[in-house]
Each structure stands twice: as structure tokens, then as C-alpha cells.
XYZ file of C-alpha atoms in Angstrom:
389
model
C -180.601 -21.509 45.118
C -181.674 -21.560 48.758
C -180.495 -17.968 49.320
C -182.296 -16.682 46.243
C -185.494 -18.438 47.266
C -185.088 -17.119 50.809
C -184.765 -13.490 49.754
C -187.712 -13.862 47.394
C -189.717 -14.895 50.435
C -188.511 -11.820 52.339
C -189.574 -9.528 49.490
C -193.020 -11.101 49.218
C -193.565 -10.857 52.969
C -192.551 -7.198 52.737
C -195.157 -6.674 50.032
C -197.735 -8.224 52.333
C -196.685 -5.786 55.046
C -197.476 -2.915 52.678
C -201.072 -4.112 52.441
C -201.396 -4.866 56.156
C -199.687 -1.857 57.679
C -199.102 0.922 55.142
C -202.464 0.677 53.382
C -204.467 -0.792 56.250
C -203.267 1.542 58.977
C -201.180 4.507 57.903
C -203.314 5.654 54.992
C -205.702 6.921 57.650
C -202.897 8.824 59.384
C -201.886 10.824 56.330
C -205.522 11.402 55.351
C -206.666 12.353 58.863
C -206.927 16.128 58.220
C -208.834 15.559 54.971
C -211.209 13.008 56.529
C -211.764 15.229 59.564
C -212.578 18.222 57.370
C -214.782 16.325 54.906
C -216.806 14.470 57.545
C -216.787 17.543 59.843
C -215.812 15.954 63.141
C -213.411 16.797 65.982
C -209.881 15.629 66.713
C -211.350 13.447 69.458
C -213.552 11.625 66.929
C -210.578 11.387 64.577
C -208.604 9.760 67.385
C -211.505 7.422 68.111
C -211.502 6.241 64.496
C -207.768 5.584 64.754
C -208.427 3.710 67.988
C -210.978 1.527 66.197
C -208.262 0.352 63.837
C -205.767 -0.501 66.559
C -208.446 -2.015 68.794
C -209.145 -4.479 66.013
C -205.409 -5.091 65.783
C -205.428 -5.859 69.504
C -208.285 -8.319 69.094
C -206.466 -9.859 66.148
C -203.306 -10.516 68.146
C -205.360 -12.353 70.766
C -206.819 -14.539 68.023
C -203.425 -15.106 66.373
C -201.957 -16.419 69.632
C -204.355 -19.352 69.371
C -204.349 -19.759 65.589
C -200.570 -20.121 65.287
C -200.610 -23.172 67.560
C -203.123 -24.939 65.285
C -202.406 -23.623 61.801
C -199.213 -22.909 59.920
C -197.952 -19.336 59.902
C -198.492 -18.963 56.165
C -202.138 -20.027 56.445
C -202.762 -17.429 59.164
C -201.063 -14.743 57.070
C -203.174 -15.559 54.010
C -206.413 -15.366 55.990
C -205.560 -11.835 57.066
C -205.716 -10.549 53.510
C -209.453 -11.234 53.368
C -210.099 -8.751 56.177
C -207.549 -6.180 55.007
C -208.909 -6.021 51.471
C -212.504 -5.936 52.704
C -211.621 -2.985 54.933
C -209.903 -1.089 52.123
C -212.950 -1.639 49.921
C -215.248 -0.370 52.675
C -213.183 2.776 53.257
C -213.195 3.470 49.519
C -216.976 3.975 49.598
C -217.554 5.034 53.235
C -220.255 7.757 53.369
C -219.764 8.578 57.057
C -217.613 7.985 60.132
C -219.562 4.882 61.208
C -218.910 2.977 57.987
C -215.310 4.176 57.950
C -214.903 2.914 61.511
C -216.147 -0.549 60.512
C -213.746 -0.562 57.571
C -210.845 0.482 59.792
C -211.739 -2.297 62.234
C -211.607 -4.875 59.447
C -208.225 -3.536 58.285
C -206.844 -3.647 61.820
C -207.961 -7.230 62.422
C -206.546 -8.378 59.101
C -203.337 -6.472 59.777
C -202.718 -8.504 62.943
C -203.257 -11.800 61.153
C -200.773 -10.741 58.484
C -198.164 -9.005 60.598
C -197.640 -11.404 63.504
C -196.518 -14.376 61.328
C -194.536 -12.197 58.905
C -191.235 -11.752 60.821
C -190.824 -15.464 61.507
C -191.550 -16.397 57.896
C -189.008 -13.848 56.649
C -186.329 -14.498 59.279
C -186.359 -18.266 58.909
C -186.102 -18.036 55.130
C -182.482 -16.839 55.393
C -179.349 -17.702 57.365
C -179.271 -17.057 61.110
C -176.709 -14.260 60.806
C -179.013 -12.433 58.376
C -182.218 -12.605 60.381
C -182.036 -9.037 61.661
C -181.572 -7.826 58.105
C -184.526 -9.911 56.900
C -186.878 -8.655 59.612
C -185.736 -5.116 58.874
C -186.453 -5.601 55.178
C -190.051 -6.503 56.024
C -190.291 -3.239 57.957
C -188.872 -1.552 54.883
C -191.910 -2.790 53.016
C -194.108 -0.783 55.369
C -191.962 2.283 54.684
C -192.325 1.789 50.948
C -196.082 1.692 51.348
C -196.046 4.891 53.389
C -194.102 6.630 50.615
C -196.718 5.469 48.099
C -199.604 6.539 50.327
C -198.048 9.900 51.187
C -197.586 10.806 47.566
C -201.039 9.554 46.595
C -202.589 11.698 49.308
C -200.648 14.762 48.194
C -201.604 14.391 44.525
C -205.254 13.559 45.177
C -205.818 16.388 47.676
C -204.083 18.928 45.439
C -206.254 17.985 42.468
C -209.613 17.277 44.072
C -209.620 18.615 47.630
C -210.329 16.994 50.986
C -213.492 15.224 49.822
C -211.418 12.999 47.475
C -209.789 11.030 50.326
C -211.797 7.946 49.310
C -209.931 7.897 46.002
C -206.710 7.135 47.881
C -208.355 4.102 49.464
C -209.645 3.012 46.053
C -206.129 3.054 44.656
C -204.818 1.255 47.747
C -207.461 -1.431 47.252
C -206.534 -1.971 43.601
C -202.826 -2.209 44.439
C -203.640 -4.486 47.371
C -205.587 -6.944 45.227
C -202.685 -7.203 42.790
C -200.157 -7.664 45.621
C -202.215 -10.370 47.311
C -202.617 -12.334 44.079
C -198.824 -12.341 43.612
C -198.305 -13.439 47.223
C -200.842 -16.245 47.003
C -199.214 -17.601 43.857
C -195.549 -17.354 44.791
C -195.060 -17.185 48.585
C -194.076 -20.493 50.177
C -192.901 -21.337 53.689
C -191.713 -24.663 55.056
C -192.978 -25.401 58.534
C -193.710 -28.599 60.386
C -197.260 -29.120 61.604
C -198.040 -27.022 64.698
C -198.257 -28.865 67.996
C -201.857 -27.850 68.624
C -201.132 -27.082 72.279
C -203.490 -24.693 74.020
C -202.153 -21.217 74.727
C -203.661 -19.337 77.625
C -203.576 -15.653 78.369
C -203.107 -14.489 74.774
C -199.754 -16.284 74.593
C -198.207 -14.763 77.719
C -197.443 -18.229 79.051
C -195.024 -18.721 76.145
C -193.708 -15.169 76.328
C -192.771 -15.529 79.996
C -190.396 -18.357 79.088
C -188.281 -15.943 77.041
C -185.301 -14.253 78.771
C -185.765 -10.512 79.145
C -189.469 -10.672 78.347
C -190.410 -7.840 80.741
C -188.042 -5.150 79.411
C -188.513 -6.091 75.751
C -192.294 -6.014 76.152
C -192.071 -2.727 78.053
C -189.934 -1.208 75.309
C -192.412 -2.409 72.688
C -195.301 -0.838 74.611
C -193.440 2.478 74.915
C -192.767 2.360 71.187
C -196.473 1.774 70.564
C -197.343 4.989 72.371
C -194.686 7.267 70.933
C -194.682 6.132 67.303
C -198.453 6.099 66.808
C -198.902 9.534 68.368
C -196.111 10.895 66.155
C -197.272 9.274 62.921
C -201.008 9.783 63.486
C -200.740 13.497 64.225
C -197.685 14.566 62.228
C -199.603 16.112 59.342
C -202.138 17.643 61.735
C -199.350 19.189 63.832
C -197.689 20.670 60.760
C -200.881 21.921 59.075
C -202.761 23.168 62.151
C -199.927 24.414 64.394
C -197.027 25.225 62.091
C -199.042 26.580 59.155
C -197.724 24.100 56.589
C -199.625 23.657 53.342
C -201.321 20.327 52.639
C -198.646 19.524 50.069
C -195.709 20.326 52.366
C -197.202 18.393 55.291
C -197.820 15.355 53.046
C -194.242 15.620 51.816
C -192.988 15.421 55.401
C -195.124 12.332 55.929
C -193.587 10.859 52.796
C -190.127 11.502 54.236
C -191.155 9.365 57.209
C -191.853 6.607 54.711
C -188.461 7.026 53.040
C -186.796 6.775 56.436
C -188.801 3.675 57.304
C -187.674 1.929 54.119
C -184.071 2.113 55.287
C -184.645 2.097 59.050
C -185.566 -1.537 59.499
C -182.686 -2.772 57.368
C -180.138 -0.385 58.893
C -181.020 -1.089 62.501
C -181.373 -4.798 61.805
C -177.780 -4.852 60.561
C -176.606 -2.810 63.559
C -178.415 -5.121 65.985
C -176.811 -8.147 64.312
C -173.424 -6.578 65.086
C -173.761 -4.916 68.517
C -176.877 -6.519 69.985
C -180.473 -5.467 70.493
C -179.988 -3.819 73.897
C -177.654 -0.969 72.959
C -179.345 -0.545 69.565
C -182.715 0.022 71.218
C -181.392 2.413 73.872
C -179.718 4.626 71.286
C -182.674 4.342 68.915
C -185.250 5.516 71.457
C -183.092 8.490 72.434
C -182.670 9.471 68.790
C -186.427 9.119 68.307
C -187.062 11.540 71.183
C -184.647 14.050 69.654
C -186.443 13.856 66.302
C -189.785 14.560 67.967
C -188.273 17.661 69.552
C -187.273 18.720 66.036
C -190.883 18.429 64.848
C -191.965 20.783 67.625
C -189.707 23.551 66.290
C -191.729 23.874 63.086
C -188.578 24.972 61.225
C -188.776 23.362 57.799
C -185.139 22.231 57.602
C -185.290 20.774 61.111
C -188.641 19.103 60.436
C -187.212 17.521 57.273
C -184.404 15.929 59.286
C -186.780 15.019 62.103
C -189.241 13.372 59.711
C -186.540 11.205 58.157
C -185.261 10.189 61.594
C -188.784 9.387 62.782
C -189.070 7.129 59.759
C -185.741 5.457 60.518
C -186.822 4.725 64.089
C -190.377 3.878 63.057
C -189.015 1.165 60.770
C -186.019 0.243 62.890
C -187.153 -0.038 66.505
C -189.837 -2.703 65.988
C -187.498 -4.657 63.726
C -184.979 -4.858 66.554
C -187.679 -5.864 69.052
C -188.984 -8.546 66.701
C -185.455 -9.748 65.978
C -184.923 -10.211 69.716
C -188.088 -12.326 69.984
C -187.146 -14.416 66.934
C -183.662 -15.056 68.337
C -184.986 -16.126 71.751
C -187.888 -18.372 70.696
C -188.406 -21.574 68.736
C -190.543 -21.936 65.616
C -193.401 -23.305 67.747
C -193.208 -20.679 70.479
C -192.646 -17.611 68.294
C -196.285 -17.212 67.234
C -197.851 -17.086 70.706
C -194.865 -15.223 72.212
C -194.849 -12.473 69.607
C -198.648 -12.329 69.668
C -198.512 -11.740 73.429
C -195.909 -8.993 73.065
C -197.960 -7.467 70.266
C -201.082 -7.698 72.452
C -199.357 -5.514 75.063
C -198.117 -3.256 72.284
C -201.675 -3.096 70.959
C -203.001 -1.784 74.272
C -200.690 1.208 73.848
C -201.946 1.682 70.313
C -205.579 1.570 71.407
C -204.913 4.302 73.950
C -202.553 6.635 72.105
C -204.713 7.954 69.196
C -207.594 8.770 71.530
C -205.213 10.307 74.054
C -203.573 12.432 71.382
C -206.886 13.615 69.945
C -208.256 14.478 73.384
C -205.146 16.443 74.358
C -205.281 18.336 71.065
C -208.909 19.313 71.622
C -208.280 20.355 75.238
C -205.181 22.419 74.468
C -206.114 23.670 71.010
C -202.943 22.300 69.418
C -200.565 19.374 69.131
C -197.506 20.593 71.057
C -198.383 18.747 74.271
C -199.292 15.679 72.221
C -195.719 15.478 70.919
C -194.258 16.189 74.361
C -196.130 13.115 75.628
C -194.661 11.107 72.731
C -191.160 12.276 73.705
C -191.732 11.091 77.280
C -192.756 7.639 76.065
C -189.680 7.416 73.829
C -187.449 8.071 76.832
C -189.356 5.421 78.795
C -188.593 3.002 75.970
C -184.872 3.727 76.307
C -185.066 3.078 80.049
C -186.821 -0.262 79.546
C -184.386 -1.372 76.832
C -181.437 -0.646 79.102
C -182.630 -3.507 81.346
C -182.332 -6.160 78.640
C -179.732 -8.872 79.265
C -176.457 -8.500 77.415
C -176.022 -10.824 74.440
């Protein structure tokens, strides 16, 4: 009975991740060309809107570091849904970039409140030897949401054109409301009362007590740069540079989602067997190779590259999170992971704006993806410094 209840918890947390990450963040990525065309702004402005979302995520992680020492993880997670759903509702009716930016900020803030507690709730619902798998399954929830969003975007744009991007957010909002109601009714998590101790420096005091905190945080930051550049500008790279149709580019984005569904679970299992260090080193190198494949523009190569990007997109953070879960206690996980996510968030704040600016300066997205490749290789170098298990 305990195992069944535990895996039910993992599934529900994964559903919450769909609302927080897939709907709240990556819907904008797949809709970026349509939004840019409909609202008639530049790639730099498009990047700024993406930055608004991740800036809110950064602010949210700072807040979570304090909240998780005073409130139970499940209470913090539930509060995040208020902001995520409000943001989805705002985007569904946004008449201009300003309102959309406010909506994206709300989604980003709510996403942090949901995401930071999620891995610990999922991992501690199952046996210790299954924690990597559980964390990976939560990442698989994000991948499932990306598949849903990618297909919604393809269908809506084919039928109604770029100006119908708000319809995708309307559908996301309706699905999100249903998902949240199910989570509120059925999700439970046993946790003793938090200690209430003050956490300074966005939780870095707790993080510094964890072995290998510098390389694991560095790897997480490198991942933040390379994955968000790749995911944010994938459809733009394929449509603008490689001449892909809207439908074909959206299909490639959907393949990223399919890869992400399996990536977290697959790499979580691998990390359980061979350790996080070697799993991360190999994963970052494979990620860099996939990004090279996207640059070729060859459909068959891009198909493979998109799936691999999805695998690493879902898998790499699952391994990082699994490392933090394994090396922290229930009390210290919240502030420690919030601190690591705060550093990760700085990369996310910078990368969309950097990518958009480079695209405007160079007239394309080739250099943008070369920068992402460089960050992936930096991630491999940082991971190689982790202590052996």
C-alpha cells in the first residue's frame, strides 16, 4: 500500500510540474514566433519577455528559500498554483506585450513556488533506491506538457494563424484548473513541522554545507544557459534560418517534449546505478552534440537532435536534483535547492535576452546555438569535478 500511495504522489507532483513548467514557461517558447509576428516586435523584445518569466522565477526561488523553513513543502507548492493560473489567465487575454509580460512574471513566480518543493515531495514518497527514478518521473511530467503544448500550437496556428496564440493559453488555463483541483484533493505529503530557522543569502548557507556544492551548482548554471537558449529559440532557428514550415518546426518542438518524458526517468535510473558525476559528464557532451545537429538544418539530423535535446532537457536537471536530495536532509533540502535554483535562475534571466540580442545583431540564430554548445561543454567540465560516490 505504501508503494502505491508513493507512486500516486509522484504522478500528481508530475502533473503539477506540467502546470508550473510546461504551461507556465515553455508555452511561450513554442509560441514565440507567432507572438513576435502578431505583436510586431523584435527578437530582442521577445527575449526580454522570456527574461521576465525567468526573472520572476529567480525572485520566487529567493522567496522559497525562506518559506520552506517556516511552512511545509506541500503548502508552498499549493500557493504557487495561484500565481501560475493567474498568469495563464492573463496571457489568454493579453492585448499587448506589457500585459503579456506581467502574465509571464506571474507564471514564473508561481513556477518557482511549485517546482522547488516538488522533487523532495516526490523523492521521499518512494524508497531510497528509487529516488532518482521518482525525480526523473516529475521531469517527465514537464515533457508531457511540452508535447501537449507543441501539438496545440501546431493545430491552432495551422487553423487560425499567428494571431490565435492566445487560444493556446486559454486551453492551457482550462487544463491547468482541472489539474490543480485534482492535486488539491488527492496530493498528500507527510512532513514534520519545519524548524523555522532563518536562512540567509537565499539559502546559500545551507547549500554550502553540502559536499560538492560548487561543481553541482556550476553544472546547474551551465545547464540553465544552454537548455533555455536551445528550447526558447528552437522553433525560431528552424523557421527563420532553416526555412521550416510552422507545422514542421512545431513538430520538432514536440519531439523535444517526447524526449523529455523519457529523459528524466532514463537518466534518473542511470544515475542510481553509476552515480551522478559520470551521468552528468556524458549527458552534457551528448547535449552539445545534439545542438550541433540542430545547426545542420537537415531534417533527419534535426529529428534526432530534437529528441536528444529533450532527453537531456528532462534528464540533466533530474540528475542534479537527485544529487541535492541525496546529500541533504528534509529540513535542509528546501533552502539548499532554492539556493542552487537561484544561481540557475540567474543564467535563465540572462540567456533569453542574450540569445535574442545575438540573433538581432547577426541576423540569425547560428551563433546563438554555438553559445549554447559552449555552455553545455562548460557543464561537462564542472560535473567532472564532483566527488565520486
